[in-house]
Coordinates of C-alpha atoms in Angstrom, one line a residue:
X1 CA 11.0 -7.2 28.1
X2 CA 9.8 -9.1 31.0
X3 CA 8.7 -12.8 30.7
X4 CA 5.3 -12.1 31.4
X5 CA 3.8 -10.4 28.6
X6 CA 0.4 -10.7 26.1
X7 CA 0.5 -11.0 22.7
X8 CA -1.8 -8.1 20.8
X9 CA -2.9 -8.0 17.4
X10 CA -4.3 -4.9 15.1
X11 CA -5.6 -4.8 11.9
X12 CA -4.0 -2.0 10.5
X13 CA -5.7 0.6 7.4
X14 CA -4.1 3.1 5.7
X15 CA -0.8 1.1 4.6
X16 CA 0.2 1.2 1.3
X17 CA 4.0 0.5 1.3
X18 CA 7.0 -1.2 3.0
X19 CA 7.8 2.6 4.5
X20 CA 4.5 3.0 6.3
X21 CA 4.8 -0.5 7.9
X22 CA 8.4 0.8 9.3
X23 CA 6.8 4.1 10.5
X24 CA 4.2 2.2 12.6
X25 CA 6.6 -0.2 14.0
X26 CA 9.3 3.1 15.1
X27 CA 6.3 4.8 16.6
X28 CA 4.4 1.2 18.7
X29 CA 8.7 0.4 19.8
X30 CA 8.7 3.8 21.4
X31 CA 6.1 3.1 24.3
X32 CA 7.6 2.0 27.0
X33 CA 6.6 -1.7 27.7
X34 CA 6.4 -2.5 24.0
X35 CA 8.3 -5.0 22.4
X36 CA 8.8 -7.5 19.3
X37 CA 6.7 -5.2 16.9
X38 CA 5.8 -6.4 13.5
X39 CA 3.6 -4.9 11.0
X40 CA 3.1 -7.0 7.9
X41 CA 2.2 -4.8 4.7
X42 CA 0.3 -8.2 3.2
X43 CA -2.0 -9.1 6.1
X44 CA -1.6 -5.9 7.3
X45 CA -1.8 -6.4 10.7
X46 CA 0.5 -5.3 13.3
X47 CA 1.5 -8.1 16.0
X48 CA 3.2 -6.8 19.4
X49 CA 4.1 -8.0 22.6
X50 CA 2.9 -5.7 25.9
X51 CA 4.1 -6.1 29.7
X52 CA 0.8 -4.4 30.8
X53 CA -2.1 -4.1 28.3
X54 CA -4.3 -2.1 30.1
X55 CA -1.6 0.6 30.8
X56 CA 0.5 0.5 27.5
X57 CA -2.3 -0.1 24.6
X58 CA -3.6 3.4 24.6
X59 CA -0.3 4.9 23.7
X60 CA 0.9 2.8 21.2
X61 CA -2.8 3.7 19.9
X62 CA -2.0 7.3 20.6
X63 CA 1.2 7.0 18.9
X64 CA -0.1 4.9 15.5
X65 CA -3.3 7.1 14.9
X66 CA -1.4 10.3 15.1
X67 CA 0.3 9.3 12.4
X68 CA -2.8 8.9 10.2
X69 CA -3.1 5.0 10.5
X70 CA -6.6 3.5 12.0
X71 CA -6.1 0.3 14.2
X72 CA -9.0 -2.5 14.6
X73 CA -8.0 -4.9 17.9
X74 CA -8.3 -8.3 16.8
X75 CA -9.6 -10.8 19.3
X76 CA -8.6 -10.5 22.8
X77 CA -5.1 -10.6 24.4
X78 CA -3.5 -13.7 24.3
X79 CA -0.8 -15.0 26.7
X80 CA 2.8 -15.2 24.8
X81 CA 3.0 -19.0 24.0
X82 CA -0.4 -19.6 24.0
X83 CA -3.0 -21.1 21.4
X84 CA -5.0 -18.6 19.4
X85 CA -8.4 -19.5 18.1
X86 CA -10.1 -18.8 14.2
X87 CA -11.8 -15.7 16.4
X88 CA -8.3 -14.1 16.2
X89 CA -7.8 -13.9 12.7
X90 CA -11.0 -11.7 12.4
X91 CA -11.6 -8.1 12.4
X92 CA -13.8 -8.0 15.3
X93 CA -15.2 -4.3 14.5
X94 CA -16.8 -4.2 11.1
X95 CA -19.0 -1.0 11.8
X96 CA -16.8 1.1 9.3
X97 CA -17.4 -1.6 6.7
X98 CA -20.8 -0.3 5.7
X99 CA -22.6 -0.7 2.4
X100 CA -21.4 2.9 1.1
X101 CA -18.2 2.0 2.3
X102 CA -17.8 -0.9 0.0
X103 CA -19.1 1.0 -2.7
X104 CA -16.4 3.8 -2.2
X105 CA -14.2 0.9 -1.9
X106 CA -15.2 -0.4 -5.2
X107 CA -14.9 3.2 -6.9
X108 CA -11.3 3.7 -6.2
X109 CA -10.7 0.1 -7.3
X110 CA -12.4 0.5 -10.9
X111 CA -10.6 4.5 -10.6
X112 CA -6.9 2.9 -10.5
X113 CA -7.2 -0.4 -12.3
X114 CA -8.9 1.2 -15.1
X115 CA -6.8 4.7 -15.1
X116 CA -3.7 2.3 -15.3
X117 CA -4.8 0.3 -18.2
X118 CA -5.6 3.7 -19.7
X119 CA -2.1 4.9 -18.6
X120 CA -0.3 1.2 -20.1
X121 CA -1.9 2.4 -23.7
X122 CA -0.8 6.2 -23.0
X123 CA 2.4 5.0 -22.3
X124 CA 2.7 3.2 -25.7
X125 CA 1.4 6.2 -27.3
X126 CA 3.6 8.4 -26.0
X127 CA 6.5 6.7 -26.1
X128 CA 6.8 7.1 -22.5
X129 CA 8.7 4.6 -19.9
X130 CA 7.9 7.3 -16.7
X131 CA 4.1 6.8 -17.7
X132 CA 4.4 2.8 -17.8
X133 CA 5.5 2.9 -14.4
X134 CA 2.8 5.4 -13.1
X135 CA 0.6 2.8 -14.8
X136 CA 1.7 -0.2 -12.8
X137 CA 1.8 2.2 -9.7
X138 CA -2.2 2.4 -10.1
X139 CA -2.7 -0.9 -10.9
X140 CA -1.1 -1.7 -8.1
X141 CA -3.0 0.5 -5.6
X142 CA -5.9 -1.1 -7.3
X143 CA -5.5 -5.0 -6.7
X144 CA -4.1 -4.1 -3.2
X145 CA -7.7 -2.0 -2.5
X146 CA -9.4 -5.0 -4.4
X147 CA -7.4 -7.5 -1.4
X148 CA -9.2 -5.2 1.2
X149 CA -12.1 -5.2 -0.3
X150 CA -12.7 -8.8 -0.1
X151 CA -10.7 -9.6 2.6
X152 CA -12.4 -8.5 5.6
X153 CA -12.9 -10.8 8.0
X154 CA -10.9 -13.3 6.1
X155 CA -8.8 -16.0 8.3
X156 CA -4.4 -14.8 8.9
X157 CA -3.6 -18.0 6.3
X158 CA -6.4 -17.1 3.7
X159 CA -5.0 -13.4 3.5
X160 CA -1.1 -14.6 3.4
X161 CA -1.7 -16.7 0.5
X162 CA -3.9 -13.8 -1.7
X163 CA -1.5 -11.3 -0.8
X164 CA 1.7 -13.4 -1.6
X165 CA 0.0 -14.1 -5.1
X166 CA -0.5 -10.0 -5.3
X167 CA 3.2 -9.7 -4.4
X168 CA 4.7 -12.3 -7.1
X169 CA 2.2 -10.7 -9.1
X170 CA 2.9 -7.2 -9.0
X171 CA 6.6 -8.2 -8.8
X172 CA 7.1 -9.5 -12.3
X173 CA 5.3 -6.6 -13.8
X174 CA 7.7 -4.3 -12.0
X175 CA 10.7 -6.6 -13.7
X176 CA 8.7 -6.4 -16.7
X177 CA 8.8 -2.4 -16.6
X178 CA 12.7 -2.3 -15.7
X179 CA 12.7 -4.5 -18.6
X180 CA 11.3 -2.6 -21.2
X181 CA 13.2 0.5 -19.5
X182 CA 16.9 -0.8 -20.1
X183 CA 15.7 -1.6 -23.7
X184 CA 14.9 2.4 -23.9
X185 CA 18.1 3.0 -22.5
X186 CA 19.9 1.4 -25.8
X187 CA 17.3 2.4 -28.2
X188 CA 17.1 6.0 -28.8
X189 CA 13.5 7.5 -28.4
X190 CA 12.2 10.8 -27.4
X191 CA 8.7 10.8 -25.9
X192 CA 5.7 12.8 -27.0
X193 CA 6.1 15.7 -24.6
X194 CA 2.6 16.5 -24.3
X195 CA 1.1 13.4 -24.2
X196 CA 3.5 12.4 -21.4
X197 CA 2.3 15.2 -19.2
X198 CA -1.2 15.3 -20.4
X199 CA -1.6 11.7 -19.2
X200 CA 0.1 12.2 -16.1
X201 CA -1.7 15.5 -15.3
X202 CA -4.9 13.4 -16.1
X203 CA -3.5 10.8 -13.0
X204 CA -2.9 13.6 -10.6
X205 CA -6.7 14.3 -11.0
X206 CA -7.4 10.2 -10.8
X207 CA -5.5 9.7 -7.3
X208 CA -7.5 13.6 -6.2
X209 CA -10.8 12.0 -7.3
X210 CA -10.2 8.5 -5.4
X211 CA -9.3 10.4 -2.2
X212 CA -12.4 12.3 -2.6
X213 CA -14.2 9.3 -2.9
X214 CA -12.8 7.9 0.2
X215 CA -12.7 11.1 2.7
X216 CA -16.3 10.9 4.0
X217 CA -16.1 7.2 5.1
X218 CA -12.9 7.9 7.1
X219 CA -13.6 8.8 10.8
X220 CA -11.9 11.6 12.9
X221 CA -9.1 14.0 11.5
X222 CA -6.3 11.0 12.0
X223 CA -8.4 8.7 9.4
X224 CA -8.7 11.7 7.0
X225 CA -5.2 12.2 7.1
X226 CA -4.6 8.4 6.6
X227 CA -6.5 8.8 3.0
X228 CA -4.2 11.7 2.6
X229 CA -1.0 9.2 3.3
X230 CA -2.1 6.8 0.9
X231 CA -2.5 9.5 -2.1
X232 CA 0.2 11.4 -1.2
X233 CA 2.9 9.3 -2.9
X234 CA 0.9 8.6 -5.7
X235 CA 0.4 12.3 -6.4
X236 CA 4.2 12.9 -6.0
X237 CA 4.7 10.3 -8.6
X238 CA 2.0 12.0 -11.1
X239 CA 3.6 15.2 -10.8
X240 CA 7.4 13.4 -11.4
X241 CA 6.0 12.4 -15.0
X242 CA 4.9 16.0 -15.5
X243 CA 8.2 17.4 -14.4
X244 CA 10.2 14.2 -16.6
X245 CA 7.7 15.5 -19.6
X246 CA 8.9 19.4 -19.1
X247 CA 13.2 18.0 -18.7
X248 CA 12.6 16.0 -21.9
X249 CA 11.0 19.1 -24.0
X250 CA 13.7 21.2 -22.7
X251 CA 16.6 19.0 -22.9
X252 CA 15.7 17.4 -25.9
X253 CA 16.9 13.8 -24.3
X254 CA 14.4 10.7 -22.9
X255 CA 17.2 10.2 -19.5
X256 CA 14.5 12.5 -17.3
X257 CA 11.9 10.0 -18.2
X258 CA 13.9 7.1 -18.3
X259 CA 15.0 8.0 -15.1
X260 CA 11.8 8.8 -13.3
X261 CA 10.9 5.3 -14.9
X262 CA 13.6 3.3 -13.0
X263 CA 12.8 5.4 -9.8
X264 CA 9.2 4.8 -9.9
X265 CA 9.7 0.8 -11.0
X266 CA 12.1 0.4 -8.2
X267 CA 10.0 2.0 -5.0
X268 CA 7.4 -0.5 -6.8
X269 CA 9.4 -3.6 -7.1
X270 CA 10.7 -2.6 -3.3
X271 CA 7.0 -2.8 -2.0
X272 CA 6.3 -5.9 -4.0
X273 CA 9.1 -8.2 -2.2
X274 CA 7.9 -6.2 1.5
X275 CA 4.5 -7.9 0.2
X276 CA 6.0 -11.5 -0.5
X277 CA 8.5 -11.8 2.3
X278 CA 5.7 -10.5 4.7
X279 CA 3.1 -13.4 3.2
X280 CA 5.8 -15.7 3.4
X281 CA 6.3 -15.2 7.4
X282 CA 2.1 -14.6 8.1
X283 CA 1.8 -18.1 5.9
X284 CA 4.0 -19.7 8.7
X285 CA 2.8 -18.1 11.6
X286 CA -0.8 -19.8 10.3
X287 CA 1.1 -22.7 10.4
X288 CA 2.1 -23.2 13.8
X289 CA -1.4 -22.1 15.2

């Protein structure tokens, strides 16, 4: 990378896990030009530096929205080692947060946290660890579209510090659900079959509702498919339980849902420390501007 370079900043939508961020940052490192990527999953906003902005910006644009991700420029380029201003910690284009946005916003919020408290009691009933972590899953989602929600336009320090209290947060109740798993895994229980998979069928239809909800406040075929990104795991997980619920009825034996539980609560407790390490490191780049 030559010396002289700017620094460029993006808010980032669409993210909803450690693997996105490390998607985005393969595809901005492959435009020639490009260097010291980082996208941060709790801020989300991708920081890079750029030989030539005029030249190398629209591919690494190019390159991020094909993969269903929208991108917001922050400010205006600053030159590497200089002093940034409160200006570049905004979102400088809030035209896509309109009132019927927030509301769809809001929607998907009440849709996840309240399915997943729905799901925590199905999971008791059932017997079911797969279904506890499909519950934490959605109330994850939900407290991470709550943080956008209230969040834009907020200050690089201000959204560090919510998101690292999201991340410790969501982190213990993943510890809590590997928790409660290992207990199943020493005290013999078979779920309730059908109330496994009828709960989990009833999520699929949740997470298909929510991206409904969303679709017509998403701009261009690139933002549509960023609302399919974000469901797309979810769905996956949804149709695991259904799957664990058919291996347990066959099998006669709780591993498959024990087993989709430990998967599930580990991709969860994965995202969880991307979200705490990544506060950590926007909390002390605040710092030093």
């Amino acid at each position: 990378m030559a010396a002289a370079t700017d620094t460029i900043r993006y808010h980032v939508t669409g993210m909803d896990c450690a693997s996105c961020a490390a998607k985005i940052e393969g595809a901005a490192r492959k435009v020639e030009g490009v260097g010291n990527v980082k996208v941060s999953i709790a801020s989300q906003i991708m920081t890079l530096n750029v030989d030539d902005p005029q030249a190398r910006l629209p591919a690494v644009e190019q390159a991020v929205t094909s993969l269903g991700y929208q991108l917001d420029r922050i400010g205006q380029p600053k030159a590497a080692g200089a002093e940034t201003d409160e200006d570049d910690d905004k979102i400088p284009d809030l035209s896509h947060v309109t009132p019927a946005y927030k509301r769809a916003l809001w929607i998907v919020v009440l849709l996840n946290v309240g399915y997943g408290v729905i799901e925590i009691v199905g999971s008791f009933l059932a017997g079911s660890q797969a279904l506890q972590a499909d519950a934490l899953d959605f109330v994850g989602d939900g407290l991470i579209s709550f943080l956008g929600l209230i969040a834009v336009g907020w200050g690089l320090a201000a959204r560090a510090k919510a998101a690292l209290l999201q991340g410790v947060f969501l982190g213990l109740l993943g510890l809590g659900v590997i928790g409660s798993t290992l207990y199943r895994v020493f005290v013999e229980h078979e779920p309730e079959t059908l109330l496994m998979g009828g709960f989990a069928v009833v999520a699929f239809i949740v997470n298909v509702a929510a991206a409904l909800v969303l679709l017509p406040h998403r701009k261009g075929d690139a933002n549509m498919r960023a609302v399919w990104l974000f469901s797309r795991n979810d769905a996956i997980g949804n149709l695991a339980v259904v799957v664990a619920a058919v291996l347990v009825w066959a099998l006669g034996s709780s591993w498959p849902d024990l087993l989709v539980a430990f998967a599930v609560a580990g991709l969860f407790l994965q995202s969880a420390w991307s979200i705490i390490r990544d506060a950590r490191s926007d909390l002390k780049q605040a710092g030093r501007t």
